[in-house]
Coordinates of C-alpha atoms and ligand atoms in Angstrom, one line a residue:
M1338 CA -11.2 -29.6 4.4
N1339 CA -13.1 -26.5 5.6
N1340 CA -11.5 -23.0 5.3
K1341 CA -10.4 -23.1 9.0
E1342 CA -8.6 -26.4 8.5
F1343 CA -7.2 -25.2 5.2
W1344 CA -5.5 -22.2 6.9
E1345 CA -4.3 -24.3 9.9
D1346 CA -2.6 -26.6 7.4
K1347 CA -0.8 -23.5 5.9
E1348 CA 0.7 -22.7 9.3
K1349 CA 3.4 -25.2 8.5
D1350 CA 5.0 -22.7 6.1
I1351 CA 5.6 -20.2 8.9
I1352 CA 7.6 -20.4 12.1
F1353 CA 5.6 -20.8 15.3
Q1354 CA 6.8 -21.3 18.8
A1355 CA 4.2 -22.8 21.0
N1356 CA 1.4 -20.9 19.3
K1357 CA 3.3 -17.6 19.3
L1358 CA 5.2 -16.1 16.5
N1359 CA 7.1 -13.1 15.2
I1360 CA 6.9 -13.0 11.4
I1361 CA 10.4 -11.7 11.0
E1362 CA 11.7 -15.1 12.0
S1363 CA 10.0 -16.5 8.9
C1364 CA 10.9 -13.5 6.7
V1365 CA 14.5 -13.0 7.6
D1366 CA 16.0 -15.2 10.3
R1367 CA 15.3 -18.6 8.8
H1368 CA 16.8 -17.7 5.4
A1369 CA 19.8 -16.0 7.1
K1370 CA 20.5 -19.4 8.7
K1371 CA 19.8 -21.7 5.8
N1372 CA 20.7 -19.5 2.8
P1373 CA 23.0 -16.8 4.3
N1374 CA 24.5 -15.7 1.0
K1375 CA 21.3 -15.5 -1.0
L1376 CA 20.5 -12.0 -2.0
A1377 CA 17.5 -10.6 -0.2
F1378 CA 17.4 -7.0 -1.6
V1379 CA 19.0 -5.2 -4.5
F1380 CA 18.4 -1.5 -4.4
E1381 CA 19.0 0.8 -7.4
F1382 CA 19.1 4.4 -6.4
E1383 CA 18.1 7.6 -8.3
N1384 CA 21.9 8.2 -8.9
K1385 CA 22.1 4.7 -10.5
S1386 CA 24.3 3.3 -7.7
I1387 CA 23.4 -0.1 -6.4
K1388 CA 23.3 -1.6 -2.9
K1389 CA 22.8 -5.3 -2.2
Y1390 CA 22.0 -7.2 0.9
T1391 CA 22.2 -10.9 1.4
Y1392 CA 19.8 -12.5 3.9
K1393 CA 22.6 -12.7 6.4
E1394 CA 23.5 -9.0 6.0
L1395 CA 19.8 -8.1 6.1
E1396 CA 19.4 -10.0 9.4
K1397 CA 22.5 -8.2 10.9
E1398 CA 21.1 -4.7 10.0
V1399 CA 17.6 -5.5 11.2
N1400 CA 19.1 -6.7 14.5
Q1401 CA 21.2 -3.6 14.9
F1402 CA 18.2 -1.4 14.2
A1403 CA 16.0 -3.4 16.7
N1404 CA 18.8 -3.1 19.3
Y1405 CA 19.0 0.6 18.7
L1406 CA 15.2 1.0 19.3
N1407 CA 15.7 -0.8 22.6
S1408 CA 18.6 1.4 23.5
L1409 CA 16.2 4.3 23.2
K1410 CA 13.9 2.5 25.7
I1411 CA 11.2 2.3 23.1
K1412 CA 8.5 0.0 24.6
K1413 CA 7.0 -2.9 22.8
N1414 CA 3.8 -2.2 20.9
S1415 CA 4.9 1.3 20.2
R1416 CA 3.5 2.7 17.0
I1417 CA 6.6 3.5 15.0
F1418 CA 6.0 5.6 11.8
L1419 CA 8.3 5.2 8.8
F1420 CA 8.3 8.2 6.5
L1421 CA 11.0 7.5 3.8
P1422 CA 11.4 6.9 0.1
K1423 CA 12.3 3.4 -1.2
L1424 CA 15.6 3.4 0.6
P1425 CA 17.1 0.4 2.4
E1426 CA 16.4 2.0 5.8
M1427 CA 12.7 2.0 5.0
Y1428 CA 12.8 -1.8 4.6
I1429 CA 15.3 -2.5 7.4
A1430 CA 13.4 -0.3 9.9
F1431 CA 10.1 -1.8 8.9
L1432 CA 11.4 -5.3 9.7
A1433 CA 13.3 -4.2 12.8
V1434 CA 10.2 -2.5 14.3
I1435 CA 8.2 -5.7 14.0
K1436 CA 11.0 -7.8 15.2
Q1437 CA 11.3 -5.6 18.3
G1438 CA 7.7 -6.3 19.1
S1439 CA 6.3 -2.9 18.0
I1440 CA 3.9 -1.9 15.3
A1441 CA 5.3 -0.5 12.0
V1442 CA 3.4 2.2 10.3
P1443 CA 4.9 3.0 6.9
L1444 CA 3.8 6.2 5.1
F1445 CA 4.1 7.1 1.4
E1446 CA 6.8 9.7 0.8
A1447 CA 4.7 12.2 -1.1
F1448 CA 2.7 13.5 1.9
Q1449 CA 3.2 17.1 2.9
S1450 CA 2.7 18.6 6.3
E1451 CA -1.1 18.4 6.7
G1452 CA -1.3 14.9 5.3
L1453 CA 1.6 13.8 7.4
D1454 CA 0.6 15.5 10.7
L1455 CA -2.9 14.1 10.4
R1456 CA -1.6 10.6 10.1
L1457 CA 0.9 10.9 12.9
Q1458 CA -1.9 12.4 15.1
R1459 CA -4.6 9.8 14.2
G1460 CA -2.1 7.0 14.8
D1461 CA -0.7 8.4 18.1
A1462 CA 2.8 8.1 16.7
D1463 CA 5.3 7.2 19.5
V1464 CA 8.3 7.3 17.1
L1465 CA 9.0 8.7 13.7
I1466 CA 11.8 7.4 11.5
T1467 CA 12.6 9.7 8.6
N1468 CA 15.5 11.6 6.9
K1469 CA 16.8 15.1 6.9
E1470 CA 15.0 16.1 3.7
L1471 CA 11.6 14.8 4.8
T1472 CA 11.7 16.1 8.3
K1473 CA 11.3 19.6 6.7
R1474 CA 7.7 18.6 6.0
L1475 CA 6.9 18.3 9.7
S1476 CA 5.0 21.3 11.1
K1477 CA 6.9 23.3 13.7
E1478 CA 4.3 22.4 16.3
V1479 CA 4.4 18.7 15.5
K1480 CA 5.7 17.7 19.0
K1481 CA 3.1 19.8 20.7
K1482 CA 0.3 18.5 18.5
I1483 CA 1.3 14.9 18.9
K1484 CA 1.8 14.3 22.6
T1485 CA 2.8 10.7 22.2
L1486 CA 5.7 11.5 19.8
K1487 CA 8.9 11.1 21.9
N1488 CA 11.5 10.1 19.4
I1489 CA 12.3 11.2 15.9
I1490 CA 15.0 9.1 14.3
I1491 CA 16.8 10.7 11.3
I1492 CA 18.5 8.0 9.3
D1493 CA 21.1 10.2 7.6
D1494 CA 22.2 11.9 10.8
Q1495 CA 25.9 11.1 11.6
D1496 CA 25.3 10.6 15.3
F1497 CA 22.5 8.1 14.6
K1498 CA 24.7 6.3 12.1
K1499 CA 27.6 6.0 14.6
K1500 CA 25.3 4.7 17.4
L1501 CA 23.6 2.2 15.0
E1502 CA 27.0 0.8 14.0
K1503 CA 27.9 0.1 17.6
Q1504 CA 24.8 -2.0 18.2
K1505 CA 25.0 -5.8 18.7
T1506 CA 24.3 -7.8 15.6
E1507 CA 22.2 -10.4 17.5
F1508 CA 18.6 -9.9 18.4
K1509 CA 16.0 -12.4 19.5
A1510 CA 12.6 -11.7 17.9
V1511 CA 9.9 -10.8 20.4
L1512 CA 7.2 -13.4 20.2
K1513 CA 3.7 -12.2 19.8
N1514 CA 0.2 -13.7 19.8
K1515 CA -1.3 -14.5 16.4
K1516 CA -3.7 -11.6 16.4
D1517 CA -1.2 -9.0 17.7
T1518 CA -0.8 -6.1 15.2
A1519 CA 2.4 -6.4 13.2
F1520 CA 1.8 -3.3 11.1
M1521 CA -0.8 -0.7 10.4
I1522 CA -1.5 1.0 7.0
F1523 CA -3.2 4.3 6.9
T1524 CA -5.8 4.3 4.2
S1525 CA -8.6 6.5 2.9
S1526 CA -12.2 5.9 3.5
T1527 CA -15.4 7.6 2.7
A1528 CA -17.1 6.8 6.0
G1529 CA -16.6 8.2 9.5
T1530 CA -13.2 9.5 9.1
P1531 CA -11.4 10.1 5.8
I1532 CA -8.3 8.4 7.1
A1533 CA -7.5 5.7 9.6
G1534 CA -5.0 3.0 10.5
I1535 CA -5.9 -0.5 9.4
Q1536 CA -4.3 -3.1 11.7
I1537 CA -2.9 -6.3 10.2
P1538 CA -1.8 -9.1 12.5
H1539 CA 1.3 -11.3 12.6
Y1540 CA -0.9 -14.3 11.7
A1541 CA -1.6 -12.7 8.3
L1542 CA 1.7 -14.0 7.0
I1543 CA 0.2 -17.5 6.7
Q1544 CA -2.0 -16.2 3.9
Q1545 CA 0.4 -13.7 2.5
H1546 CA 3.0 -16.4 2.0
F1547 CA 0.5 -18.8 0.5
T1548 CA -0.9 -16.3 -2.0
A1549 CA 2.6 -15.1 -3.0
K1550 CA 3.3 -18.8 -4.0
L1551 CA 0.0 -19.3 -5.7
V1552 CA -0.7 -16.0 -7.5
L1553 CA 2.7 -14.5 -7.9
D1554 CA 4.2 -18.0 -8.3
L1555 CA 7.2 -16.8 -6.3
K1556 CA 10.1 -19.2 -5.8
Q1557 CA 13.4 -18.7 -4.1
K1558 CA 15.2 -18.6 -7.4
D1559 CA 13.1 -15.6 -8.6
N1560 CA 14.2 -12.0 -9.3
Y1561 CA 11.1 -10.3 -8.1
W1562 CA 10.0 -6.7 -8.5
C1563 CA 7.0 -5.2 -6.7
T1564 CA 6.7 -1.7 -7.8
A1565 CA 4.6 -0.4 -4.9
H1566 CA 6.0 1.8 -2.1
P1567 CA 5.8 0.2 1.3
G1568 CA 3.4 2.9 2.5
W1569 CA 0.7 1.2 0.5
I1570 CA -0.5 -2.3 1.5
T1571 CA 0.8 -3.9 -1.7
G1572 CA 4.3 -2.6 -1.0
A1573 CA 4.3 -3.7 2.6
V1574 CA 2.8 -7.2 2.1
Y1575 CA 3.9 -8.2 -1.4
G1576 CA 6.9 -5.8 -1.5
I1577 CA 8.5 -6.9 1.8
L1578 CA 6.9 -9.6 3.9
A1579 CA 5.6 -12.3 1.6
P1580 CA 8.6 -12.4 -0.9
L1581 CA 11.1 -12.4 2.0
S1582 CA 9.1 -15.2 3.6
I1583 CA 9.4 -17.2 0.4
G1584 CA 13.2 -16.3 0.3
C1585 CA 13.5 -14.8 -3.2
T1586 CA 15.6 -11.7 -4.3
N1587 CA 13.7 -8.4 -4.3
F1588 CA 14.6 -5.7 -6.6
I1589 CA 13.8 -2.1 -5.6
L1590 CA 13.9 0.9 -8.0
E1591 CA 14.0 4.2 -6.1
A1592 CA 13.2 6.3 -9.1
H1593 CA 9.6 7.2 -10.0
F1594 CA 7.9 5.9 -13.1
D1595 CA 9.6 6.3 -16.5
A1596 CA 8.7 3.8 -19.2
K1597 CA 12.2 3.5 -20.7
K1598 CA 13.9 3.2 -17.3
W1599 CA 11.5 0.6 -16.2
I1600 CA 12.0 -1.6 -19.2
E1601 CA 15.8 -1.3 -18.8
F1602 CA 15.5 -2.2 -15.1
L1603 CA 13.4 -5.3 -16.0
K1604 CA 15.9 -6.5 -18.5
R1605 CA 19.1 -5.6 -16.7
N1606 CA 18.0 -7.4 -13.5
K1607 CA 16.5 -10.4 -15.3
I1608 CA 13.2 -9.8 -13.4
S1609 CA 11.2 -13.1 -13.5
V1610 CA 8.1 -12.0 -11.5
M1611 CA 6.6 -8.5 -11.4
Y1612 CA 3.7 -7.1 -9.3
T1613 CA 2.4 -3.8 -10.4
A1614 CA -0.7 -1.6 -11.1
P1615 CA -2.7 -1.3 -14.4
T1616 CA -1.7 2.4 -14.6
A1617 CA 2.0 1.4 -15.0
L1618 CA 1.0 -1.2 -17.5
R1619 CA -0.9 1.3 -19.5
M1620 CA 2.0 3.8 -19.4
L1621 CA 4.5 1.1 -20.5
K1622 CA 2.4 0.3 -23.6
P1623 CA 4.0 2.7 -26.1
E1624 CA 7.6 1.6 -25.3
I1625 CA 7.4 -2.1 -24.4
K1626 CA 8.1 -4.9 -27.0
K1627 CA 7.7 -8.6 -27.1
E1628 CA 11.5 -9.2 -26.5
D1629 CA 11.4 -7.2 -23.3
F1630 CA 9.5 -10.1 -21.7
K1631 CA 12.0 -12.8 -22.5
G1632 CA 13.0 -13.3 -18.9
I1633 CA 9.6 -12.8 -17.3
R1634 CA 7.5 -15.7 -16.1
N1635 CA 4.7 -13.9 -14.4
I1636 CA 3.2 -10.4 -14.2
A1637 CA 0.4 -9.7 -11.8
S1638 CA -1.6 -6.5 -11.4
V1639 CA -3.6 -4.9 -8.6
G1640 CA -5.3 -1.8 -7.3
E1641 CA -7.7 -0.9 -10.1
A1642 CA -9.4 -2.6 -12.9
L1643 CA -7.2 -4.2 -15.5
T1644 CA -9.4 -3.4 -18.4
S1645 CA -9.8 -5.8 -21.4
S1646 CA -7.8 -3.5 -23.6
V1647 CA -4.7 -3.7 -21.4
F1648 CA -5.0 -7.4 -20.9
D1649 CA -5.5 -8.0 -24.6
F1650 CA -2.5 -5.7 -25.5
Y1651 CA -0.1 -7.8 -23.3
K1652 CA -1.7 -11.0 -24.4
N1653 CA -0.7 -10.1 -27.9
L1654 CA 2.8 -9.6 -26.7
G1655 CA 2.7 -13.2 -25.4
I1656 CA 2.0 -12.6 -21.7
E1657 CA -1.3 -13.0 -19.9
I1658 CA -1.4 -10.7 -16.9
N1659 CA -2.8 -12.1 -13.7
D1660 CA -5.2 -9.5 -12.4
S1661 CA -5.7 -9.8 -8.6
Y1662 CA -8.1 -8.2 -6.2
W1663 CA -7.9 -7.3 -2.5
Q1664 CA -7.9 -4.3 -0.2
T1665 CA -5.9 -2.9 2.7
E1666 CA -8.6 -4.2 5.0
T1667 CA -8.3 -7.8 3.7
G1668 CA -4.6 -7.9 4.4
A1669 CA -3.9 -10.3 1.6
L1670 CA -5.1 -11.4 -1.9
M1671 CA -8.8 -12.5 -2.0
I1672 CA -9.9 -12.9 -5.6
S1673 CA -7.4 -13.5 -8.3
N1674 CA -6.2 -15.1 -11.4
T1675 CA -3.3 -17.5 -11.0
P1676 CA -0.7 -18.5 -13.6
L1677 CA -2.2 -22.0 -14.0
M1678 CA -5.8 -20.7 -14.5
K1679 CA -7.6 -20.1 -17.7
K1680 CA -8.0 -16.3 -17.9
K1681 CA -10.8 -14.2 -19.2
S1682 CA -10.2 -10.8 -20.6
G1683 CA -11.4 -8.1 -18.1
S1684 CA -11.9 -10.6 -15.2
M1685 CA -10.1 -10.4 -11.9
G1686 CA -10.4 -14.2 -11.5
K1687 CA -12.0 -16.3 -8.8
P1688 CA -11.9 -16.4 -5.0
L1689 CA -8.7 -18.0 -3.9
P1690 CA -8.6 -21.3 -1.9
G1691 CA -9.6 -20.7 1.7
I1692 CA -11.8 -17.8 0.7
N1693 CA -15.5 -17.8 0.4
A1694 CA -16.6 -14.7 -1.6
T1695 CA -19.8 -14.0 -3.4
I1696 CA -22.0 -11.1 -4.5
K1697 CA -25.0 -9.6 -2.7
D1698 CA -27.0 -6.7 -4.0
G1699 CA -24.2 -6.2 -6.5
M1700 CA -21.4 -6.0 -3.9
I1701 CA -18.6 -8.4 -3.2
I1702 CA -18.9 -9.9 0.3
I1703 CA -16.5 -12.3 1.9
K1704 CA -17.3 -14.8 4.6
K1705 CA -15.2 -14.0 7.7
S1706 CA -12.7 -14.7 8.8
W1707 CA -9.4 -15.4 7.1
P1708 CA -5.9 -15.1 8.5
A1709 CA -4.9 -11.7 7.1
M1710 CA -8.2 -10.0 7.8
M1711 CA -7.7 -6.6 9.6
T1712 CA -8.1 -7.0 13.3
G1713 CA -9.3 -3.5 13.9
I1714 CA -9.1 0.1 12.8
Y1715 CA -7.0 2.1 15.2
K1716 CA -9.3 4.0 17.5
H1717 CA -12.3 3.6 15.2
E1718 CA -14.1 0.6 16.6
K1719 CA -17.5 1.7 15.2
M1720 CA -16.1 2.2 11.8
Y1721 CA -14.6 -1.3 12.0
K1722 CA -17.9 -2.9 12.9
E1723 CA -19.6 -1.2 10.0
Y1724 CA -17.6 -3.4 7.7
F1725 CA -19.4 -6.5 8.8
N1726 CA -22.9 -7.8 8.4
K1727 CA -23.2 -10.9 10.7
K1728 CA -20.7 -13.4 9.2
W1729 CA -19.9 -11.3 6.1
F1730 CA -17.3 -8.7 5.4
K1731 CA -18.5 -5.9 3.0
T1732 CA -16.0 -4.7 0.5
N1733 CA -18.0 -1.8 -1.0
D1734 CA -16.9 -2.9 -4.4
L1735 CA -19.5 -3.7 -7.0
A1736 CA -18.9 -6.7 -9.3
R1737 CA -20.6 -9.4 -11.2
I1738 CA -19.9 -13.2 -11.5
D1739 CA -20.3 -15.1 -14.8
N1740 CA -21.6 -18.6 -15.1
E1741 CA -18.1 -20.1 -14.6
G1742 CA -17.6 -18.2 -11.3
Y1743 CA -15.3 -15.5 -12.7
F1744 CA -15.6 -12.1 -11.1
F1745 CA -15.7 -8.9 -13.1
F1746 CA -15.1 -5.6 -11.3
E1747 CA -17.7 -2.9 -12.0
A1748 CA -17.3 0.1 -9.7
R1749 CA -16.9 1.3 -6.1
K1750 CA -20.2 1.6 -4.2
D1751 CA -19.0 4.8 -2.4
D1752 CA -17.2 7.8 -3.9
M1753 CA -13.7 6.8 -3.0
I1754 CA -11.2 7.8 -5.7
K1755 CA -8.6 5.5 -7.3
S1756 CA -5.9 7.2 -9.2
S1757 CA -2.9 5.3 -10.5
G1758 CA -4.1 2.5 -8.2
E1759 CA -3.8 4.7 -5.1
R1760 CA -6.7 5.2 -2.8
I1761 CA -7.7 8.8 -2.1
S1762 CA -10.5 10.1 0.1
P1763 CA -12.5 12.9 -1.5
I1764 CA -13.2 14.2 2.1
E1765 CA -9.5 14.6 2.8
I1766 CA -8.9 16.7 -0.4
E1767 CA -12.1 18.7 0.3
S1768 CA -10.9 19.6 3.8
I1769 CA -7.6 20.9 2.5
L1770 CA -9.3 23.0 -0.1
M1771 CA -11.6 24.4 2.5
K1772 CA -8.6 25.9 4.2
H1773 CA -7.9 28.2 1.3
K1774 CA -9.4 31.7 1.7
A1775 CA -11.0 31.7 -1.7
V1776 CA -13.0 28.5 -1.2
K1777 CA -16.6 28.8 0.2
E1778 CA -17.7 25.3 -0.7
T1779 CA -16.2 22.3 -2.5
A1780 CA -16.9 18.8 -3.6
V1781 CA -14.3 16.4 -5.0
I1782 CA -15.0 13.4 -7.2
G1783 CA -13.0 11.0 -9.4
I1784 CA -13.5 11.3 -13.2
P1785 CA -12.4 8.6 -15.7
D1786 CA -8.9 8.9 -17.1
E1787 CA -7.5 6.7 -19.9
I1788 CA -4.1 6.3 -18.2
K1789 CA -4.6 6.7 -14.5
G1790 CA -8.0 5.1 -14.2
Q1791 CA -9.3 8.2 -12.5
I1792 CA -8.1 11.7 -11.8
I1793 CA -9.3 14.1 -9.1
K1794 CA -11.7 16.8 -10.0
A1795 CA -12.8 19.6 -7.6
F1796 CA -15.9 21.6 -8.0
I1797 CA -15.6 24.9 -6.1
V1798 CA -17.9 27.8 -5.1
L1799 CA -15.8 30.8 -4.4
N1800 CA -16.1 33.3 -1.6
K1801 CA -17.2 36.8 -2.4
G1802 CA -14.4 39.0 -3.8
F1803 CA -12.6 36.1 -5.6
E1804 CA -12.6 35.8 -9.4
E1805 CA -12.9 32.6 -11.3
T1806 CA -9.5 32.8 -13.1
N1807 CA -7.1 30.1 -14.4
Q1808 CA -4.5 31.6 -12.1
L1809 CA -6.7 30.9 -9.1
K1810 CA -7.1 27.3 -10.3
E1811 CA -3.4 26.9 -10.5
E1812 CA -3.0 28.4 -7.0
L1813 CA -5.6 26.0 -5.6
M1814 CA -3.9 23.0 -7.2
S1815 CA -0.5 23.9 -5.7
F1816 CA -2.2 24.6 -2.4
V1817 CA -3.3 20.9 -2.2
K1818 CA 0.1 19.7 -3.5
Q1819 CA 2.0 21.7 -0.9
N1820 CA -0.3 21.0 2.0
Y1821 CA -1.5 17.5 1.4
A1822 CA 0.5 15.4 -1.1
G1823 CA 2.3 15.9 -4.4
H1824 CA 0.7 12.7 -5.9
S1825 CA -2.9 13.5 -5.3
Y1826 CA -4.2 16.9 -6.1
P1827 CA -7.1 18.0 -8.3
K1828 CA -5.9 17.9 -11.9
Q1829 CA -9.1 19.6 -12.9
I1830 CA -10.9 22.4 -11.1
Q1831 CA -14.3 23.7 -12.1
F1832 CA -15.8 26.8 -10.5
I1833 CA -19.6 26.8 -10.1
K1834 CA -22.1 29.2 -8.7
E1835 CA -24.1 26.8 -6.6
F1836 CA -24.0 23.0 -5.7
P1837 CA -26.9 20.7 -6.5
K1838 CA -28.1 19.7 -3.1
T1839 CA -30.6 17.4 -1.4
N1840 CA -33.4 18.8 0.8
S1841 CA -31.2 18.2 3.8
G1842 CA -28.4 20.3 2.2
K1843 CA -26.1 17.5 1.2
I1844 CA -24.2 17.9 -2.1
I1845 CA -25.4 15.5 -4.7
K1846 CA -22.1 14.2 -6.1
M1847 CA -23.8 12.0 -8.7
E1848 CA -25.1 15.1 -10.4
L1849 CA -21.6 16.7 -10.5
K1850 CA -20.4 13.9 -12.8
N1851 CA -22.7 15.2 -15.5
L1852 CA -22.1 19.0 -15.0
K1853 CA -20.5 20.6 -18.0
Ligands
PRX1962 O1 -11.9 -0.7 -5.2 C1 -11.1 -1.8 -5.1 C2 -9.7 -1.5 -5.8 O2 -8.9 -1.0 -4.8 C3 -9.6 -1.0 -3.6 C4 -8.6 -1.3 -2.4 O3 -7.6 -0.3 -2.4 P1 -6.4 -0.5 -1.4 O4 -6.9 -0.7 -0.1 O5 -5.5 0.7 -1.6 O6 -5.6 -1.8 -1.9 C5 -5.1 -1.8 -3.2 C6 -4.3 -3.0 -3.4 C7 -4.6 -4.2 -2.6 C8 -10.6 -2.1 -3.7 O7 -11.6 -1.9 -2.8 N1 -9.1 -2.7 -6.4 C9 -8.2 -3.5 -5.9 N2 -7.8 -4.4 -6.8 C10 -8.6 -4.3 -7.9 C11 -9.4 -3.2 -7.6 N3 -10.3 -2.7 -8.6 C12 -10.4 -3.4 -9.7 N4 -9.7 -4.5 -10.0 C13 -8.8 -5.0 -9.1 N5 -8.0 -6.0 -9.4

């Protein structure tokens, strides 16, 4: 069976209607019919209260939200941005937008006004779904700046709530073509533009479902916890769509990382499968004990290298972590370990069935195409084309393969930063810093960090009249936090007099790494 036939065979796991589909029929509707009382979501909020949704209840709320969108006359294929914490409305609206035939664009909650505006602008947002607290981050001129933005839905507004309650609880999913975009994830790049919307089609679910079964080993009976926010690809794919398609119960913890709370959450909810990032696994190390894993069948990790030391630490506690590799652009898992596979410390495993990946000039390349592969980058056709060399997709990740076919991650080929598994474009941080009156020139790089993999470091040449003080460093750090995002600001700043440059005047970032 060739790869094409392989994926065609996997179509049987997903609902099609005469070659068309809407993935929400597979993710929600089919389980609401067959298994109405099965829990789909269990949310635990910051204040410790809990809210549960069965598949039937989830279907009802998704339908009411989709009907509400129609009541606003929101056309199909609208780009509907979701800017919310890990609240039920984030998940319900994500599903409702896709069911209504539009494109869901989830955003991480930490973005501040510049980061937020840029994404809404780049994505020609038609609608924004957010809450009272987060709307404060929108700039005053947002509606002027973003001409397409017609509706802002505030989920904790009383009027909205009343209208939502009155909506009908039935909604027929709008059928789409396989390659139609279901959702779009804004991600950072180091080429062309620092930030652009990666389009993932409905058809991707074939592969997302299959890989959730194979790599995460997800079954309906599982209590599953994906720790990523839906604004990142992992949170959208393996935190919403794939596990719902399988029909298991998803546990969501609203609170941010805290080792003790996480371990309690694992035990209290009898989590059997967990998908997380190496940074979290490193941060859990001082607290976690063998008995905490009693109920766990599988832990998989993604987003950054799972180093040997982390893998070995957990192996000694009796659990072999399944390191997995993919990208926003690939739309689903590509290279991975699986629970049944022999694992090698420090290796991210082998190409999954249906995937043909190899290494050329040190870089991982993947034979196109596969069901979840991005179908485009919104308004950046040229950038999209640059990902391909004839029949091959270029990942920009450097790796090696051993004689048994295991892949070992080495580094990024470009200077994209990965901190706590989150992808950060140095260009985006540089452009924020340049807006500060003290900054004449800046270059941002990632430097190794024992816990977070990398942290952001900014080198800065100051304008005349500004002094190189610690106070100014603090000010510049909060400037990025306040304008761009609380989660990704330079934790280190170094003032320098002059940048090392090429003859053409380009800063040589490689040399900065060695600057003392
Ligand atoms: O550099 C690779 C790294 O994360 C990048 C993709 O980031 P993003 O699009 O945010 O998606 C993250 C989750 C799918 C890759 O190009 N990366 C991802 N997984 C691994 C990894 N680096 C090392 N080991 C991994 N397992």
